[in-house]
Amino acid sequence: MPSGTSNPAEMYGIVRGPGSHWIVALTRNGIHANRTFSFSKWGGHDAALASAQAWRDAFVRNHPQPTRQELATRLRSNNKSGIPGVIPVYGPDGEIRKWKAQTYSSANNDIGKAIWHPLWTIDNCRQHRATANFSRQRN
């Protein structure tokens, strides 16, 4: 497919290689799957494509995509609060002043649009109380 053009559903994860082969390349939950289907080895253009699609379909069945909830509640490696979606807001002195909560919503077809929730201040309370407040409201 030309650059910037989406593949049709039957070609998901499959591209034509620079030679006489199809390439299947997928990633699910950190698992990378790459396989090449040569026209000569698989009995021609159409047979190689059918084999590539069958292999891709088996991989997708065995490794389902994570749900939006699983992605939103996954703790990222750069998270400083220990709570998914909660990040610190630093003051000019470099100290944490507030905590900001973020999640993603698909409401009104705004897939991937960030929704920011209110800030909880650290003034007169400890940092863990602010993050606990957010956790209680999320559940």
JSON list of C-alpha atoms in Angstrom, two decimals:
[
{"chain": "A", "resi": 1, "resn": "MET", "atom": "CA", "xyz": [0.00, 0.00, 0.00]},
{"chain": "A", "resi": 2, "resn": "PRO", "atom": "CA", "xyz": [1.19, 3.55, -0.61]},
{"chain": "A", "resi": 3, "resn": "SER", "atom": "CA", "xyz": [2.53, 5.46, 2.38]},
{"chain": "A", "resi": 4, "resn": "GLY", "atom": "CA", "xyz": [-0.29, 6.99, 4.44]},
{"chain": "A", "resi": 5, "resn": "THR", "atom": "CA", "xyz": [-2.91, 4.58, 3.09]},
{"chain": "A", "resi": 6, "resn": "SER", "atom": "CA", "xyz": [-4.51, 2.04, 5.41]},
{"chain": "A", "resi": 7, "resn": "ASN", "atom": "CA", "xyz": [-4.38, -1.63, 4.51]},
{"chain": "A", "resi": 8, "resn": "PRO", "atom": "CA", "xyz": [-7.73, -3.36, 4.01]},
{"chain": "A", "resi": 9, "resn": "ALA", "atom": "CA", "xyz": [-8.70, -5.69, 6.88]},
{"chain": "A", "resi": 10, "resn": "GLU", "atom": "CA", "xyz": [-7.62, -8.85, 5.04]},
{"chain": "A", "resi": 11, "resn": "MET", "atom": "CA", "xyz": [-4.10, -7.37, 4.74]},
{"chain": "A", "resi": 12, "resn": "TYR", "atom": "CA", "xyz": [-3.75, -6.37, 8.42]},
{"chain": "A", "resi": 13, "resn": "GLY", "atom": "CA", "xyz": [-0.10, -6.86, 9.43]},
{"chain": "A", "resi": 14, "resn": "ILE", "atom": "CA", "xyz": [0.87, -8.11, 5.95]},
{"chain": "A", "resi": 15, "resn": "VAL", "atom": "CA", "xyz": [2.97, -6.22, 3.38]},
{"chain": "A", "resi": 16, "resn": "ARG", "atom": "CA", "xyz": [4.60, -7.23, 0.11]},
{"chain": "A", "resi": 17, "resn": "GLY", "atom": "CA", "xyz": [8.34, -7.58, 0.54]},
{"chain": "A", "resi": 18, "resn": "PRO", "atom": "CA", "xyz": [10.91, -6.08, -1.83]},
{"chain": "A", "resi": 19, "resn": "GLY", "atom": "CA", "xyz": [11.33, -9.50, -3.48]},
{"chain": "A", "resi": 20, "resn": "SER", "atom": "CA", "xyz": [8.83, -12.21, -4.25]},
{"chain": "A", "resi": 21, "resn": "HIS", "atom": "CA", "xyz": [7.40, -12.69, -0.78]},
{"chain": "A", "resi": 22, "resn": "TRP", "atom": "CA", "xyz": [4.89, -11.49, 1.81]},
{"chain": "A", "resi": 23, "resn": "ILE", "atom": "CA", "xyz": [5.99, -10.23, 5.22]},
{"chain": "A", "resi": 24, "resn": "VAL", "atom": "CA", "xyz": [3.81, -10.59, 8.32]},
{"chain": "A", "resi": 25, "resn": "ALA", "atom": "CA", "xyz": [4.86, -8.26, 11.16]},
{"chain": "A", "resi": 26, "resn": "LEU", "atom": "CA", "xyz": [2.77, -7.92, 14.34]},
{"chain": "A", "resi": 27, "resn": "THR", "atom": "CA", "xyz": [3.33, -6.88, 17.95]},
{"chain": "A", "resi": 28, "resn": "ARG", "atom": "CA", "xyz": [1.00, -7.79, 20.79]},
{"chain": "A", "resi": 29, "resn": "ASN", "atom": "CA", "xyz": [1.75, -7.12, 24.47]},
{"chain": "A", "resi": 30, "resn": "GLY", "atom": "CA", "xyz": [5.46, -6.80, 23.75]},
{"chain": "A", "resi": 31, "resn": "ILE", "atom": "CA", "xyz": [5.61, -10.00, 21.70]},
{"chain": "A", "resi": 32, "resn": "HIS", "atom": "CA", "xyz": [7.02, -9.34, 18.21]},
{"chain": "A", "resi": 33, "resn": "ALA", "atom": "CA", "xyz": [6.05, -11.75, 15.46]},
{"chain": "A", "resi": 34, "resn": "ASN", "atom": "CA", "xyz": [7.70, -11.55, 12.03]},
{"chain": "A", "resi": 35, "resn": "ARG", "atom": "CA", "xyz": [7.52, -14.15, 9.31]},
{"chain": "A", "resi": 36, "resn": "THR", "atom": "CA", "xyz": [8.24, -14.21, 5.58]},
{"chain": "A", "resi": 37, "resn": "PHE", "atom": "CA", "xyz": [6.18, -16.20, 3.05]},
{"chain": "A", "resi": 38, "resn": "SER", "atom": "CA", "xyz": [8.12, -16.72, -0.20]},
{"chain": "A", "resi": 39, "resn": "PHE", "atom": "CA", "xyz": [6.11, -17.15, -3.41]},
{"chain": "A", "resi": 40, "resn": "SER", "atom": "CA", "xyz": [8.38, -19.99, -4.60]},
{"chain": "A", "resi": 41, "resn": "LYS", "atom": "CA", "xyz": [8.29, -21.89, -1.29]},
{"chain": "A", "resi": 42, "resn": "TRP", "atom": "CA", "xyz": [4.53, -21.58, -0.76]},
{"chain": "A", "resi": 43, "resn": "GLY", "atom": "CA", "xyz": [3.39, -22.35, -4.32]},
{"chain": "A", "resi": 44, "resn": "GLY", "atom": "CA", "xyz": [2.86, -18.92, -5.83]},
{"chain": "A", "resi": 45, "resn": "HIS", "atom": "CA", "xyz": [1.58, -15.43, -5.03]},
{"chain": "A", "resi": 46, "resn": "ASP", "atom": "CA", "xyz": [-1.96, -16.39, -3.93]},
{"chain": "A", "resi": 47, "resn": "ALA", "atom": "CA", "xyz": [-0.94, -19.49, -1.96]},
{"chain": "A", "resi": 48, "resn": "ALA", "atom": "CA", "xyz": [1.76, -17.54, -0.10]},
{"chain": "A", "resi": 49, "resn": "LEU", "atom": "CA", "xyz": [-0.76, -14.81, 0.74]},
{"chain": "A", "resi": 50, "resn": "ALA", "atom": "CA", "xyz": [-3.31, -17.37, 1.99]},
{"chain": "A", "resi": 51, "resn": "SER", "atom": "CA", "xyz": [-0.63, -18.98, 4.19]},
{"chain": "A", "resi": 52, "resn": "ALA", "atom": "CA", "xyz": [0.47, -15.57, 5.52]},
{"chain": "A", "resi": 53, "resn": "GLN", "atom": "CA", "xyz": [-3.14, -14.67, 6.38]},
{"chain": "A", "resi": 54, "resn": "ALA", "atom": "CA", "xyz": [-3.70, -18.03, 8.11]},
{"chain": "A", "resi": 55, "resn": "TRP", "atom": "CA", "xyz": [-0.50, -17.62, 10.16]},
{"chain": "A", "resi": 56, "resn": "ARG", "atom": "CA", "xyz": [-1.46, -14.03, 11.06]},
{"chain": "A", "resi": 57, "resn": "ASP", "atom": "CA", "xyz": [-4.98, -15.09, 12.09]},
{"chain": "A", "resi": 58, "resn": "ALA", "atom": "CA", "xyz": [-3.60, -17.85, 14.35]},
{"chain": "A", "resi": 59, "resn": "PHE", "atom": "CA", "xyz": [-1.18, -15.40, 15.99]},
{"chain": "A", "resi": 60, "resn": "VAL", "atom": "CA", "xyz": [-3.97, -12.84, 16.57]},
{"chain": "A", "resi": 61, "resn": "ARG", "atom": "CA", "xyz": [-6.24, -15.53, 18.07]},
{"chain": "A", "resi": 62, "resn": "ASN", "atom": "CA", "xyz": [-3.48, -16.66, 20.47]},
{"chain": "A", "resi": 63, "resn": "HIS", "atom": "CA", "xyz": [-2.40, -13.11, 21.39]},
{"chain": "A", "resi": 64, "resn": "PRO", "atom": "CA", "xyz": [-5.49, -10.85, 21.67]},
{"chain": "A", "resi": 65, "resn": "GLN", "atom": "CA", "xyz": [-5.03, -7.10, 21.82]},
{"chain": "A", "resi": 66, "resn": "PRO", "atom": "CA", "xyz": [-5.28, -5.61, 25.32]},
{"chain": "A", "resi": 67, "resn": "THR", "atom": "CA", "xyz": [-8.54, -3.83, 26.10]},
{"chain": "A", "resi": 68, "resn": "ARG", "atom": "CA", "xyz": [-8.71, -0.07, 26.66]},
{"chain": "A", "resi": 69, "resn": "GLN", "atom": "CA", "xyz": [-9.13, -0.74, 30.39]},
{"chain": "A", "resi": 70, "resn": "GLU", "atom": "CA", "xyz": [-6.02, -2.94, 30.48]},
{"chain": "A", "resi": 71, "resn": "LEU", "atom": "CA", "xyz": [-4.01, -0.25, 28.69]},
{"chain": "A", "resi": 72, "resn": "ALA", "atom": "CA", "xyz": [-5.34, 2.55, 30.91]},
{"chain": "A", "resi": 73, "resn": "THR", "atom": "CA", "xyz": [-4.56, 0.66, 34.14]},
{"chain": "A", "resi": 74, "resn": "ARG", "atom": "CA", "xyz": [-1.09, -0.54, 33.10]},
{"chain": "A", "resi": 75, "resn": "LEU", "atom": "CA", "xyz": [1.64, 0.95, 35.27]},
{"chain": "A", "resi": 76, "resn": "ARG", "atom": "CA", "xyz": [4.20, 2.59, 32.98]},
{"chain": "A", "resi": 77, "resn": "SER", "atom": "CA", "xyz": [7.93, 2.31, 33.65]},
{"chain": "A", "resi": 78, "resn": "ASN", "atom": "CA", "xyz": [8.28, 6.10, 33.98]},
{"chain": "A", "resi": 79, "resn": "ASN", "atom": "CA", "xyz": [5.40, 6.42, 36.49]},
{"chain": "A", "resi": 80, "resn": "LYS", "atom": "CA", "xyz": [6.48, 8.26, 39.66]},
{"chain": "A", "resi": 81, "resn": "SER", "atom": "CA", "xyz": [3.26, 7.95, 41.69]},
{"chain": "A", "resi": 82, "resn": "GLY", "atom": "CA", "xyz": [2.79, 4.18, 41.67]},
{"chain": "A", "resi": 83, "resn": "ILE", "atom": "CA", "xyz": [-0.77, 4.65, 40.41]},
{"chain": "A", "resi": 84, "resn": "PRO", "atom": "CA", "xyz": [-1.52, 4.33, 36.68]},
{"chain": "A", "resi": 85, "resn": "GLY", "atom": "CA", "xyz": [-2.54, 7.64, 35.13]},
{"chain": "A", "resi": 86, "resn": "VAL", "atom": "CA", "xyz": [-1.42, 9.84, 38.04]},
{"chain": "A", "resi": 87, "resn": "ILE", "atom": "CA", "xyz": [1.51, 12.18, 37.41]},
{"chain": "A", "resi": 88, "resn": "PRO", "atom": "CA", "xyz": [3.16, 14.85, 39.56]},
{"chain": "A", "resi": 89, "resn": "VAL", "atom": "CA", "xyz": [3.04, 18.57, 38.77]},
{"chain": "A", "resi": 90, "resn": "TYR", "atom": "CA", "xyz": [6.24, 20.27, 39.89]},
{"chain": "A", "resi": 91, "resn": "GLY", "atom": "CA", "xyz": [6.60, 23.81, 41.19]},
{"chain": "A", "resi": 92, "resn": "PRO", "atom": "CA", "xyz": [9.38, 26.22, 40.19]},
{"chain": "A", "resi": 93, "resn": "ASP", "atom": "CA", "xyz": [11.51, 24.92, 43.05]},
{"chain": "A", "resi": 94, "resn": "GLY", "atom": "CA", "xyz": [11.35, 21.35, 41.69]},
{"chain": "A", "resi": 95, "resn": "GLU", "atom": "CA", "xyz": [9.09, 20.11, 44.49]},
{"chain": "A", "resi": 96, "resn": "ILE", "atom": "CA", "xyz": [5.85, 18.25, 43.77]},
{"chain": "A", "resi": 97, "resn": "ARG", "atom": "CA", "xyz": [2.95, 20.68, 44.22]},
{"chain": "A", "resi": 98, "resn": "LYS", "atom": "CA", "xyz": [-0.01, 18.75, 42.80]},
{"chain": "A", "resi": 99, "resn": "TRP", "atom": "CA", "xyz": [-0.97, 15.43, 41.28]},
{"chain": "A", "resi": 100, "resn": "LYS", "atom": "CA", "xyz": [-2.72, 15.28, 37.91]},
{"chain": "A", "resi": 101, "resn": "ALA", "atom": "CA", "xyz": [-4.86, 12.32, 36.84]},
{"chain": "A", "resi": 102, "resn": "GLN", "atom": "CA", "xyz": [-5.18, 11.36, 33.18]},
{"chain": "A", "resi": 103, "resn": "THR", "atom": "CA", "xyz": [-7.16, 8.70, 31.37]},
{"chain": "A", "resi": 104, "resn": "TYR", "atom": "CA", "xyz": [-8.21, 8.08, 27.80]},
{"chain": "A", "resi": 105, "resn": "SER", "atom": "CA", "xyz": [-11.79, 8.00, 26.67]},
{"chain": "A", "resi": 106, "resn": "SER", "atom": "CA", "xyz": [-13.51, 6.85, 23.50]},
{"chain": "A", "resi": 107, "resn": "ALA", "atom": "CA", "xyz": [-16.68, 8.85, 24.17]},
{"chain": "A", "resi": 108, "resn": "ASN", "atom": "CA", "xyz": [-18.10, 10.70, 21.17]},
{"chain": "A", "resi": 109, "resn": "ASN", "atom": "CA", "xyz": [-15.69, 8.91, 18.81]},
{"chain": "A", "resi": 110, "resn": "ASP", "atom": "CA", "xyz": [-12.71, 10.84, 20.27]},
{"chain": "A", "resi": 111, "resn": "ILE", "atom": "CA", "xyz": [-10.59, 7.70, 20.40]},
{"chain": "A", "resi": 112, "resn": "GLY", "atom": "CA", "xyz": [-7.30, 8.33, 22.14]},
{"chain": "A", "resi": 113, "resn": "LYS", "atom": "CA", "xyz": [-8.27, 11.79, 23.36]},
{"chain": "A", "resi": 114, "resn": "ALA", "atom": "CA", "xyz": [-6.80, 12.51, 26.78]},
{"chain": "A", "resi": 115, "resn": "ILE", "atom": "CA", "xyz": [-9.25, 13.42, 29.53]},
{"chain": "A", "resi": 116, "resn": "TRP", "atom": "CA", "xyz": [-7.66, 15.37, 32.38]},
{"chain": "A", "resi": 117, "resn": "HIS", "atom": "CA", "xyz": [-9.22, 15.21, 35.81]},
{"chain": "A", "resi": 118, "resn": "PRO", "atom": "CA", "xyz": [-8.95, 17.75, 38.63]},
{"chain": "A", "resi": 119, "resn": "LEU", "atom": "CA", "xyz": [-5.69, 18.41, 40.41]},
{"chain": "A", "resi": 120, "resn": "TRP", "atom": "CA", "xyz": [-5.17, 17.37, 44.02]},
{"chain": "A", "resi": 121, "resn": "THR", "atom": "CA", "xyz": [-2.92, 19.70, 45.94]},
{"chain": "A", "resi": 122, "resn": "ILE", "atom": "CA", "xyz": [-0.17, 18.58, 48.27]},
{"chain": "A", "resi": 123, "resn": "ASP", "atom": "CA", "xyz": [-0.57, 21.62, 50.51]},
{"chain": "A", "resi": 124, "resn": "ASN", "atom": "CA", "xyz": [-1.19, 20.53, 54.12]},
{"chain": "A", "resi": 125, "resn": "CYS", "atom": "CA", "xyz": [-1.28, 16.82, 53.27]},
{"chain": "A", "resi": 126, "resn": "ARG", "atom": "CA", "xyz": [1.13, 14.10, 52.28]},
{"chain": "A", "resi": 127, "resn": "GLN", "atom": "CA", "xyz": [1.67, 12.97, 48.72]},
{"chain": "A", "resi": 128, "resn": "HIS", "atom": "CA", "xyz": [0.30, 9.48, 49.29]},
{"chain": "A", "resi": 129, "resn": "ARG", "atom": "CA", "xyz": [-3.00, 10.91, 50.59]},
{"chain": "A", "resi": 130, "resn": "ALA", "atom": "CA", "xyz": [-3.50, 12.80, 47.32]},
{"chain": "A", "resi": 131, "resn": "THR", "atom": "CA", "xyz": [-2.92, 9.69, 45.24]},
{"chain": "A", "resi": 132, "resn": "ALA", "atom": "CA", "xyz": [-5.13, 7.61, 47.55]},
{"chain": "A", "resi": 133, "resn": "ASN", "atom": "CA", "xyz": [-7.91, 10.18, 47.08]},
{"chain": "A", "resi": 134, "resn": "PHE", "atom": "CA", "xyz": [-7.74, 9.69, 43.32]},
{"chain": "A", "resi": 135, "resn": "SER", "atom": "CA", "xyz": [-7.72, 5.89, 43.65]},
{"chain": "A", "resi": 136, "resn": "ARG", "atom": "CA", "xyz": [-10.88, 5.93, 45.76]},
{"chain": "A", "resi": 137, "resn": "GLN", "atom": "CA", "xyz": [-12.66, 8.14, 43.22]},
{"chain": "A", "resi": 138, "resn": "ARG", "atom": "CA", "xyz": [-11.62, 5.92, 40.28]},
{"chain": "A", "resi": 139, "resn": "ASN", "atom": "CA", "xyz": [-13.06, 2.77, 41.89]}
]
